[in-house]
CSV table of C-alpha atoms and ligand atoms in Angstrom, one decimal:
chain,number,residue,atom,x,y,z
A,1,MET,CA,306.2,21.4,223.6
A,2,ASN,CA,303.2,23.6,224.5
A,3,VAL,CA,303.5,27.2,225.0
A,4,LEU,CA,301.3,30.1,226.2
A,5,VAL,CA,301.6,33.7,225.0
A,6,VAL,CA,300.1,36.2,227.2
A,7,GLY,CA,298.7,39.4,225.7
A,8,ASN,CA,296.3,40.4,222.9
A,9,GLY,CA,298.1,42.7,220.6
A,10,GLY,CA,299.9,42.5,217.2
A,11,ARG,CA,303.1,41.9,219.0
A,12,GLU,CA,301.5,38.8,220.6
A,13,HIS,CA,300.2,37.7,217.3
A,14,ALA,CA,303.5,37.9,215.7
A,15,ILE,CA,305.2,35.9,218.8
A,16,ALA,CA,302.5,33.3,218.5
A,17,TRP,CA,302.9,33.0,214.7
A,18,LYS,CA,306.7,32.5,215.0
A,19,LEU,CA,306.4,30.1,217.8
A,20,ALA,CA,303.7,28.1,215.8
A,21,GLN,CA,306.4,27.6,213.0
A,22,SER,CA,308.8,25.7,215.5
A,23,PRO,CA,308.9,22.0,214.7
A,24,LYS,CA,309.1,21.5,218.6
A,25,VAL,CA,306.0,23.4,219.3
A,26,GLU,CA,302.8,21.2,219.5
A,27,ARG,CA,300.3,23.8,220.7
A,28,VAL,CA,300.3,27.5,221.1
A,29,TYR,CA,297.8,29.1,223.4
A,30,CYS,CA,297.3,32.9,223.7
A,31,ALA,CA,295.6,34.6,226.7
A,32,PRO,CA,293.4,36.4,226.0
A,33,GLY,CA,294.5,36.8,222.3
A,34,ASN,CA,292.6,38.4,219.5
A,35,GLY,CA,290.8,37.7,216.2
A,36,GLY,CA,294.1,37.0,214.5
A,37,THR,CA,295.9,34.8,217.1
A,38,LEU,CA,293.0,32.4,216.5
A,39,GLU,CA,294.7,31.5,213.3
A,40,VAL,CA,298.0,30.3,214.9
A,41,ALA,CA,296.8,29.6,218.4
A,42,GLN,CA,294.0,28.6,220.8
A,43,ASN,CA,292.6,31.7,222.5
A,44,VAL,CA,292.1,31.3,226.2
A,45,PRO,CA,289.8,33.9,227.7
A,46,ILE,CA,292.0,34.8,230.8
A,47,PRO,CA,293.0,38.5,231.2
A,48,ALA,CA,296.8,39.1,231.2
A,49,ASP,CA,296.5,40.4,234.8
A,50,ASP,CA,294.9,37.3,236.3
A,51,PHE,CA,298.1,35.5,237.3
A,52,ALA,CA,296.5,32.8,239.4
A,53,ALA,CA,294.1,31.9,236.6
A,54,LEU,CA,297.0,31.9,234.1
A,55,ALA,CA,299.2,29.7,236.4
A,56,GLN,CA,296.3,27.3,236.9
A,57,PHE,CA,295.8,27.0,233.2
A,58,VAL,CA,299.5,26.4,232.6
A,59,LYS,CA,299.6,23.6,235.3
A,60,ASP,CA,296.2,22.0,234.0
A,61,GLU,CA,297.4,22.1,230.2
A,62,GLY,CA,301.0,21.0,230.9
A,63,ILE,CA,302.3,24.1,229.2
A,64,ASP,CA,306.2,24.2,229.0
A,65,LEU,CA,306.8,27.8,228.6
A,66,THR,CA,304.9,31.0,229.0
A,67,VAL,CA,306.0,34.0,227.1
A,68,VAL,CA,304.8,37.5,228.2
A,69,GLY,CA,304.2,40.1,225.4
A,70,PRO,CA,303.1,43.5,227.2
A,71,GLU,CA,304.7,45.4,229.9
A,72,ALA,CA,301.9,45.7,232.4
A,73,PRO,CA,301.9,42.1,233.6
A,74,LEU,CA,305.8,42.1,233.7
A,75,LEU,CA,305.6,45.1,236.0
A,76,ALA,CA,302.9,43.6,238.1
A,77,GLY,CA,305.1,40.6,238.8
A,78,ILE,CA,303.9,37.8,236.5
A,79,VAL,CA,307.5,36.5,236.2
A,80,ASP,CA,307.9,36.5,239.9
A,81,PHE,CA,304.6,34.8,240.4
A,82,PHE,CA,305.3,32.0,237.9
A,83,THR,CA,308.8,31.6,239.1
A,84,GLN,CA,307.9,31.1,242.8
A,85,ARG,CA,305.5,28.3,241.5
A,86,GLY,CA,308.3,26.7,239.5
A,87,LEU,CA,306.6,27.6,236.2
A,88,PRO,CA,309.0,28.3,233.4
A,89,ILE,CA,308.3,31.9,232.0
A,90,PHE,CA,310.2,34.3,229.7
A,91,GLY,CA,310.4,37.8,230.7
A,92,PRO,CA,312.0,40.1,233.4
A,93,THR,CA,311.1,40.2,237.0
A,94,ALA,CA,308.9,43.2,238.2
A,95,MET,CA,312.1,44.7,239.8
A,96,ALA,CA,314.0,44.4,236.5
A,97,ALA,CA,311.1,45.5,234.4
A,98,LYS,CA,311.3,48.8,236.2
A,99,ILE,CA,313.8,49.7,233.6
A,100,GLU,CA,310.8,50.4,231.5
A,101,GLY,CA,308.2,51.2,234.2
A,102,SER,CA,310.2,54.1,236.0
A,103,LYS,CA,311.9,56.5,233.9
A,104,SER,CA,313.8,57.7,237.0
A,105,PHE,CA,315.0,54.1,237.7
A,106,ALA,CA,316.3,53.8,234.1
A,107,LYS,CA,318.0,57.3,234.4
A,108,ARG,CA,319.7,56.3,237.6
A,109,LEU,CA,321.0,53.0,236.2
A,110,MET,CA,322.4,54.9,233.2
A,111,GLN,CA,324.1,57.5,235.4
A,112,ARG,CA,325.7,54.7,237.6
A,113,TYR,CA,327.1,53.0,234.5
A,114,GLN,CA,328.0,56.1,232.4
A,115,ILE,CA,325.5,55.0,229.6
A,116,PRO,CA,325.0,58.0,227.2
A,117,THR,CA,321.6,59.5,227.5
A,118,ALA,CA,319.9,63.1,227.7
A,119,ALA,CA,320.7,65.0,230.8
A,120,TYR,CA,317.6,65.2,233.1
A,121,GLU,CA,316.1,66.1,236.5
A,122,SER,CA,313.0,64.5,238.1
A,123,PHE,CA,310.3,66.3,240.1
A,124,ILE,CA,307.3,65.6,242.3
A,125,ASP,CA,306.6,69.2,242.9
A,126,TYR,CA,304.9,71.3,240.2
A,127,GLN,CA,306.5,74.6,241.3
A,128,SER,CA,310.1,73.2,241.1
A,129,ALA,CA,309.6,71.6,237.8
A,130,LEU,CA,308.2,74.8,236.3
A,131,ALA,CA,311.2,76.7,237.8
A,132,TYR,CA,313.5,74.4,236.2
A,133,VAL,CA,311.8,74.3,232.7
A,134,ARG,CA,311.9,78.2,232.8
A,135,GLN,CA,315.5,78.2,233.4
A,136,GLN,CA,316.4,75.5,230.9
A,137,GLY,CA,314.3,77.0,228.2
A,138,ALA,CA,313.0,75.3,224.9
A,139,PRO,CA,313.2,72.9,223.3
A,140,ILE,CA,312.8,70.6,226.1
A,141,VAL,CA,311.2,67.2,226.9
A,142,ILE,CA,308.6,66.5,229.6
A,143,LYS,CA,307.9,62.9,230.6
A,144,ALA,CA,305.3,61.3,233.0
A,145,ASP,CA,307.4,59.1,235.0
A,146,GLY,CA,305.1,55.9,235.0
A,147,LEU,CA,303.5,53.9,232.2
A,148,ALA,CA,301.3,55.9,229.9
A,149,ALA,CA,301.0,53.7,226.9
A,150,GLY,CA,303.7,55.7,224.8
A,151,LYS,CA,301.7,58.8,225.1
A,152,GLY,CA,303.2,60.5,228.4
A,153,VAL,CA,306.1,62.3,226.6
A,154,ILE,CA,305.8,65.6,225.2
A,155,VAL,CA,308.6,67.2,223.1
A,156,ALA,CA,308.1,70.9,223.8
A,157,ARG,CA,309.3,73.2,221.0
A,158,THR,CA,308.5,76.3,222.9
A,159,LEU,CA,308.4,77.4,226.6
A,160,ALA,CA,304.7,77.7,226.4
A,161,GLU,CA,304.2,74.2,225.3
A,162,ALA,CA,306.5,73.0,228.1
A,163,GLU,CA,304.5,74.9,230.8
A,164,GLN,CA,301.2,73.6,229.3
A,165,ALA,CA,302.6,70.1,229.5
A,166,LEU,CA,303.7,70.3,233.1
A,167,PHE,CA,300.4,71.7,234.0
A,168,GLN,CA,298.4,68.9,232.3
A,169,ILE,CA,300.5,66.1,233.7
A,170,MET,CA,301.1,67.5,237.4
A,171,GLN,CA,298.1,69.6,238.0
A,172,ALA,CA,295.3,68.4,235.7
A,173,GLY,CA,296.3,64.8,236.3
A,174,GLU,CA,296.1,63.8,232.7
A,175,PHE,CA,298.1,60.7,233.2
A,176,GLY,CA,296.8,59.8,236.7
A,177,GLN,CA,299.3,58.2,238.8
A,178,ALA,CA,301.9,58.0,236.1
A,179,GLY,CA,302.1,61.7,236.3
A,180,SER,CA,302.8,62.2,239.9
A,181,ARG,CA,306.5,62.3,239.1
A,182,VAL,CA,307.8,64.0,235.9
A,183,VAL,CA,311.2,63.6,234.3
A,184,VAL,CA,312.4,66.9,232.4
A,185,GLU,CA,315.0,66.0,229.7
A,186,GLU,CA,317.4,67.7,227.6
A,187,TYR,CA,316.2,67.7,223.9
A,188,MET,CA,318.2,65.3,221.7
A,189,GLU,CA,318.6,66.0,218.0
A,190,GLY,CA,318.9,63.1,215.5
A,191,GLU,CA,317.3,60.2,213.9
A,192,GLU,CA,315.7,57.5,216.1
A,193,LEU,CA,316.6,53.7,216.1
A,194,THR,CA,315.4,50.7,218.1
A,195,LEU,CA,317.6,47.9,218.9
A,196,LEU,CA,316.1,44.8,220.6
A,197,SER,CA,318.3,42.4,222.3
A,198,PHE,CA,317.7,39.0,224.1
A,199,VAL,CA,319.3,39.2,227.4
A,200,ASP,CA,319.8,36.4,230.0
A,201,GLY,CA,321.5,38.5,232.7
A,202,GLU,CA,325.1,38.9,231.3
A,203,THR,CA,324.8,37.8,227.7
A,204,VAL,CA,323.3,40.2,225.3
A,205,LEU,CA,322.2,38.9,221.8
A,206,PRO,CA,321.2,41.9,219.6
A,207,MET,CA,318.6,41.5,216.9
A,208,ILE,CA,318.4,43.5,213.6
A,209,THR,CA,317.9,47.2,213.9
A,210,VAL,CA,314.4,48.7,213.4
A,211,GLN,CA,312.8,52.1,212.9
A,212,ASP,CA,309.5,52.9,214.4
A,213,HIS,CA,307.2,55.7,213.1
A,214,LYS,CA,305.5,57.1,216.5
A,215,ALA,CA,303.7,60.3,215.2
A,216,VAL,CA,300.1,59.5,213.9
A,217,PHE,CA,300.4,61.4,210.6
A,218,ASP,CA,302.8,61.3,207.6
A,219,GLY,CA,305.9,63.4,207.9
A,220,ASP,CA,306.0,62.7,211.6
A,221,LYS,CA,303.1,65.1,212.4
A,222,GLY,CA,300.5,64.9,214.9
A,223,PRO,CA,300.5,63.3,218.5
A,224,ASN,CA,302.6,60.1,219.3
A,225,THR,CA,301.0,56.7,219.3
A,226,GLY,CA,302.2,53.4,220.3
A,227,GLY,CA,303.9,53.2,216.8
A,228,MET,CA,302.3,53.4,213.4
A,229,GLY,CA,304.6,51.4,211.4
A,230,THR,CA,308.2,50.0,211.3
A,231,TYR,CA,310.8,48.7,209.0
A,232,ALA,CA,313.8,46.4,209.5
A,233,PRO,CA,316.7,46.2,209.0
A,234,VAL,CA,317.6,49.8,208.9
A,235,PRO,CA,319.9,49.9,205.9
A,236,HIS,CA,322.0,52.9,206.8
A,237,VAL,CA,323.1,51.7,210.2
A,238,SER,CA,326.3,49.8,210.0
A,239,ASP,CA,327.4,46.7,211.9
A,240,GLU,CA,330.0,48.9,213.5
A,241,LEU,CA,327.3,51.2,214.8
A,242,VAL,CA,325.4,48.4,216.2
A,243,GLN,CA,328.6,47.0,217.8
A,244,ARG,CA,329.1,50.5,219.4
A,245,ILE,CA,325.7,50.6,220.7
A,246,VAL,CA,325.9,47.1,222.3
A,247,GLU,CA,329.2,47.9,223.9
A,248,THR,CA,328.6,51.3,225.1
A,249,ILE,CA,324.7,50.9,226.1
A,250,VAL,CA,323.1,47.6,226.0
A,251,ARG,CA,326.0,45.4,227.7
A,252,PRO,CA,326.8,48.0,230.3
A,253,ALA,CA,323.0,48.1,231.1
A,254,ALA,CA,322.7,44.4,231.4
A,255,GLN,CA,325.9,44.0,233.3
A,256,GLY,CA,324.9,47.1,235.6
A,257,MET,CA,321.8,45.3,236.5
A,258,VAL,CA,323.5,42.1,237.4
A,259,GLN,CA,325.8,44.1,239.6
A,260,ASP,CA,322.9,45.8,241.3
A,261,GLY,CA,321.5,42.4,241.9
A,262,ILE,CA,318.5,42.7,239.7
A,263,PRO,CA,319.6,40.7,236.6
A,264,PHE,CA,317.3,41.3,233.4
A,265,ARG,CA,316.1,38.3,231.6
A,266,GLY,CA,313.9,38.8,228.7
A,267,ILE,CA,313.9,41.2,225.6
A,268,LEU,CA,315.6,44.5,226.2
A,269,TYR,CA,314.3,47.3,223.9
A,270,THR,CA,316.7,50.1,223.4
A,271,GLY,CA,315.2,53.2,222.1
A,272,LEU,CA,318.1,55.4,220.7
A,273,MET,CA,318.8,58.8,219.3
A,274,LEU,CA,321.7,58.9,216.8
A,275,THR,CA,323.1,62.3,217.7
A,276,VAL,CA,326.2,64.0,216.5
A,277,GLU,CA,327.9,62.9,219.7
A,278,GLY,CA,327.0,59.4,219.0
A,279,PRO,CA,324.1,57.1,220.0
A,280,LYS,CA,322.2,58.0,223.2
A,281,VAL,CA,319.4,56.3,225.0
A,282,VAL,CA,315.9,57.7,224.7
A,283,GLU,CA,314.2,54.9,226.7
A,284,PHE,CA,314.5,51.3,227.6
A,285,ASN,CA,311.5,48.8,227.4
A,286,ALA,CA,311.2,45.4,229.0
A,287,ARG,CA,309.7,43.5,226.1
A,288,PHE,CA,309.3,43.3,222.4
A,289,GLY,CA,308.2,46.5,220.7
A,290,ASP,CA,305.0,46.7,219.0
A,291,PRO,CA,305.1,47.0,215.9
A,292,GLU,CA,308.9,46.2,216.0
A,293,ALA,CA,308.0,42.5,216.7
A,294,GLN,CA,306.0,42.4,213.5
A,295,VAL,CA,309.1,43.2,211.3
A,296,VAL,CA,311.9,41.6,213.3
A,297,LEU,CA,310.3,38.0,214.0
A,298,PRO,CA,309.3,37.4,210.3
A,299,LEU,CA,313.0,37.9,209.5
A,300,LEU,CA,314.2,35.8,212.2
A,301,GLU,CA,315.4,32.4,210.9
A,302,THR,CA,316.4,30.9,214.0
A,303,ASP,CA,313.7,28.9,216.0
A,304,LEU,CA,312.4,31.4,218.5
A,305,LEU,CA,311.5,28.6,220.9
A,306,ASP,CA,315.2,27.7,221.1
A,307,VAL,CA,316.2,31.3,221.9
A,308,LEU,CA,313.7,31.8,224.6
A,309,LEU,CA,314.4,28.6,226.4
A,310,ALA,CA,318.1,29.3,226.1
A,311,ALA,CA,317.3,32.7,227.8
A,312,VAL,CA,315.2,31.2,230.5
A,313,ASN,CA,318.1,28.8,231.2
A,314,GLY,CA,320.8,31.3,231.1
A,315,GLU,CA,322.3,29.8,228.0
A,316,LEU,CA,322.1,32.5,225.6
A,317,ALA,CA,326.0,32.7,225.1
A,318,SER,CA,325.6,29.3,223.1
A,319,VAL,CA,323.0,30.7,220.7
A,320,GLU,CA,323.7,32.5,217.4
A,321,LEU,CA,320.8,34.2,215.8
A,322,LYS,CA,320.5,33.8,212.0
A,323,TRP,CA,318.5,36.3,210.0
A,324,LYS,CA,316.9,36.1,206.5
A,325,GLN,CA,318.7,38.3,203.8
A,326,GLU,CA,315.5,40.3,203.3
A,327,ASN,CA,313.6,43.3,204.4
A,328,ALA,CA,310.4,43.8,206.2
A,329,VAL,CA,308.0,46.8,206.4
A,330,CYS,CA,304.9,46.8,208.8
A,331,VAL,CA,302.1,49.4,208.2
A,332,ILE,CA,299.6,49.8,211.0
A,333,MET,CA,296.0,50.4,210.1
A,334,ALA,CA,294.3,52.3,212.8
A,335,SER,CA,290.7,53.3,213.8
A,336,ALA,CA,289.3,56.7,213.0
A,337,GLY,CA,290.3,59.0,215.9
A,338,TYR,CA,293.2,57.0,217.2
A,339,PRO,CA,295.4,57.9,219.3
A,340,GLY,CA,292.4,59.7,220.8
A,341,ASP,CA,288.9,58.1,221.2
A,342,TYR,CA,287.8,55.7,218.5
A,343,ARG,CA,284.8,53.4,217.7
A,344,ARG,CA,285.0,49.7,218.0
A,345,GLY,CA,282.9,47.1,216.1
A,346,GLU,CA,283.5,48.1,212.4
A,347,ALA,CA,283.5,45.2,210.1
A,348,ILE,CA,286.9,44.4,208.5
A,349,SER,CA,287.0,43.1,205.0
A,350,GLY,CA,289.5,42.1,202.4
A,351,LEU,CA,291.7,39.8,204.6
A,352,ASP,CA,290.7,36.6,202.5
A,353,HIS,CA,292.1,38.0,199.4
A,354,PRO,CA,295.9,38.5,200.0
A,355,ALA,CA,296.8,41.0,197.5
A,356,ALA,CA,300.4,40.1,197.7
A,357,LYS,CA,301.8,36.7,198.8
A,358,ARG,CA,304.8,38.4,200.5
A,359,THR,CA,302.4,39.8,203.1
A,360,VAL,CA,301.6,38.7,206.6
A,361,VAL,CA,298.7,40.5,208.5
A,362,PHE,CA,299.2,40.6,212.2
A,363,HIS,CA,296.0,41.5,214.2
A,364,ALA,CA,296.2,44.1,216.8
A,365,GLY,CA,292.8,45.2,217.9
A,366,THR,CA,290.4,42.8,216.2
A,367,LYS,CA,287.7,40.4,217.4
A,368,ARG,CA,285.9,37.5,215.8
A,369,THR,CA,282.2,37.8,216.1
A,370,GLU,CA,279.1,35.8,214.7
A,371,GLU,CA,279.0,38.5,211.9
A,372,GLY,CA,282.6,38.1,211.3
A,373,LEU,CA,285.8,40.1,212.0
A,374,VAL,CA,285.4,43.5,213.7
A,375,THR,CA,287.6,46.2,215.0
A,376,ASN,CA,288.4,46.0,218.6
A,377,GLY,CA,291.0,48.7,219.4
A,378,GLY,CA,293.0,51.9,218.3
A,379,ARG,CA,295.6,50.0,216.3
A,380,VAL,CA,293.7,47.4,214.3
A,381,LEU,CA,296.1,45.5,211.9
A,382,GLY,CA,299.6,45.5,211.2
A,383,VAL,CA,300.4,44.6,207.6
A,384,THR,CA,303.9,43.2,207.1
A,385,GLY,CA,305.4,43.1,203.6
A,386,LEU,CA,308.5,41.1,202.8
A,387,GLY,CA,310.8,41.8,199.9
A,388,LYS,CA,314.5,41.4,199.0
A,389,ASN,CA,314.9,45.1,199.5
A,390,LEU,CA,313.2,47.9,201.1
A,391,VAL,CA,311.4,49.0,198.1
A,392,GLU,CA,309.8,45.5,197.5
A,393,ALA,CA,308.9,45.0,201.1
A,394,ARG,CA,307.2,48.5,201.1
A,395,GLU,CA,305.4,47.6,198.0
A,396,ALA,CA,304.1,44.3,199.4
A,397,ALA,CA,303.0,46.0,202.6
A,398,TYR,CA,301.0,48.8,200.9
A,399,LYS,CA,299.3,46.2,198.4
A,400,GLY,CA,298.2,44.3,201.4
A,401,VAL,CA,296.9,47.5,203.1
A,402,GLN,CA,295.0,48.5,200.0
A,403,ALA,CA,293.0,45.3,199.8
A,404,ILE,CA,291.9,45.7,203.5
A,405,HIS,CA,288.9,47.9,204.5
A,406,PHE,CA,287.1,49.1,207.5
A,407,ALA,CA,285.1,52.3,208.2
A,408,GLY,CA,287.5,55.1,209.2
A,409,ALA,CA,290.6,53.2,208.6
A,410,HIS,CA,293.7,55.4,208.6
A,411,TYR,CA,297.5,54.6,208.1
A,412,ARG,CA,300.7,56.4,207.2
A,413,THR,CA,301.8,56.3,203.7
A,414,ASP,CA,305.4,57.1,204.4
A,415,ILE,CA,306.7,54.1,206.5
A,416,GLY,CA,310.4,53.5,205.4
A,417,GLU,CA,310.6,56.5,203.3
A,418,LYS,CA,313.4,58.1,205.5
A,419,ALA,CA,315.6,55.3,204.5
A,420,LEU,CA,314.7,55.3,200.9
A,421,ARG,CA,315.4,59.1,200.6
A,422,ARG,CA,319.0,58.3,201.9
A,423,GLN,CA,319.4,55.6,199.4
A,424,SER,CA,318.4,57.8,196.4
B,1,AMP,P1,309.6,57.6,225.0
B,1,AMP,O1,308.3,57.3,225.4
B,1,AMP,O2,310.7,58.1,226.1
B,1,AMP,O3,310.2,56.7,224.0
B,1,AMP,O4,309.4,59.1,224.1
B,1,AMP,C1,308.7,59.1,223.1
B,1,AMP,C2,309.3,59.8,221.8
B,1,AMP,O5,309.5,61.2,222.3
B,1,AMP,C3,310.6,59.2,221.4
B,1,AMP,O6,310.4,58.2,220.5
B,1,AMP,C4,311.1,60.5,220.8
B,1,AMP,O7,310.6,60.7,219.5
B,1,AMP,C5,310.8,61.6,221.7
B,1,AMP,N1,311.7,61.8,222.7
B,1,AMP,C6,311.7,61.3,223.9
B,1,AMP,N2,312.9,61.9,224.7
B,1,AMP,C7,313.4,62.7,223.8
B,1,AMP,C8,314.6,63.6,224.0
B,1,AMP,N3,315.3,63.7,225.1
B,1,AMP,N4,314.9,64.4,222.9
B,1,AMP,C9,314.2,64.3,221.8
B,1,AMP,N5,313.1,63.5,221.6
B,1,AMP,C10,312.6,62.8,222.6
B,2,LIG,N1,306.7,50.8,219.3
B,2,LIG,C1,307.1,51.3,220.6
B,2,LIG,C2,307.0,50.3,221.7
B,2,LIG,O1,306.7,49.2,221.7
B,2,LIG,O2,307.3,50.8,222.6
């Protein structure tokens, strides 16, 4: 079979890398791909939002399955576009992807099906939002309603911070259209957890648990990013807790969407807060996480192609996921300045000398040029270390990181530490 992966980040490199291992897969293409996907796939210079060109390519090359990595093409209807033309594609329709694309859509779904989440109000009027925030007090959470690349959320510790955030989003237009509506949420206290699930409408197949590190600096300091590192599985989360999350959150969400006539097919990403009252939803996403995919996929033993095909055909109920009895840690190496402005085009070295054989380097923002590999994004590389426990996986990841160089590279040095502190 031939497959096409749409996207150009570390997540898409991980998806292409895993699909390339399937004995049933002949050729993997990646559109547009990056400097790393070249190693496992053939890059196709078609942007992820050019659906007509992608569909034409799929027809011309006889591609059997298209897999969509990022949220933007999903929300723009790539799955609807392909399905209307009879082309098999893995991912949710534009309507179903709204579970990620519109926070108020997600909140209404959760309200309808009694899925635990923070209390919230949504506003289009600045003065009303301001009045509500003043009445609620801090800490409080302000979110731009639309997509803002993981950066449209402000956890305000003080009322002044909350008012400043409202002003930036609703008056100064910092997030453009995404900020024309804001959601103001109750602050939830607890540890965060991600649970990804394959979903084909009714059936929910949970993957292993993951913890992301969204803040840019060690100790969860600094502004939020798309994610600076992950580890999986999370050792202090029991099977019973995962079961509870599936039963009280993921399955009701999937079944609720079926009931509402907008079945979700694809990866449902559930971002959770483990509060004293139990697990509550922080957000849903309609795709693999990045860099969650970079730790989950290397631990998946089952052939990914089989799972994706089963999901597309509504046959997930007959699939059982198998996992390696190992741990994975992914450390993101970012460009100087990220998540703010950053430079591109810095030479990357050290990739040909794998410091640890238990390391896989997933490229996020890289480009292959005549002069060699250069940086081409904020998050540049995700270095995944594997080991028989978290300590070994971490060692492998950081050994890999230390061998790699580019000007201004920065990374967090504490990925996975929270879990280790609990074990000691
Ligand atoms: P989101 O984009 O909704 O995932 O939010 C980004 C980050 O903000 C989350 O990963 C949390 O760390 C934090 N956050 C979001 N909502 C809340 C909340 N209601 N209470 C506490 N922290 C939150
Ligand atoms: N790492 C967070 C996300 O992919 O949304």
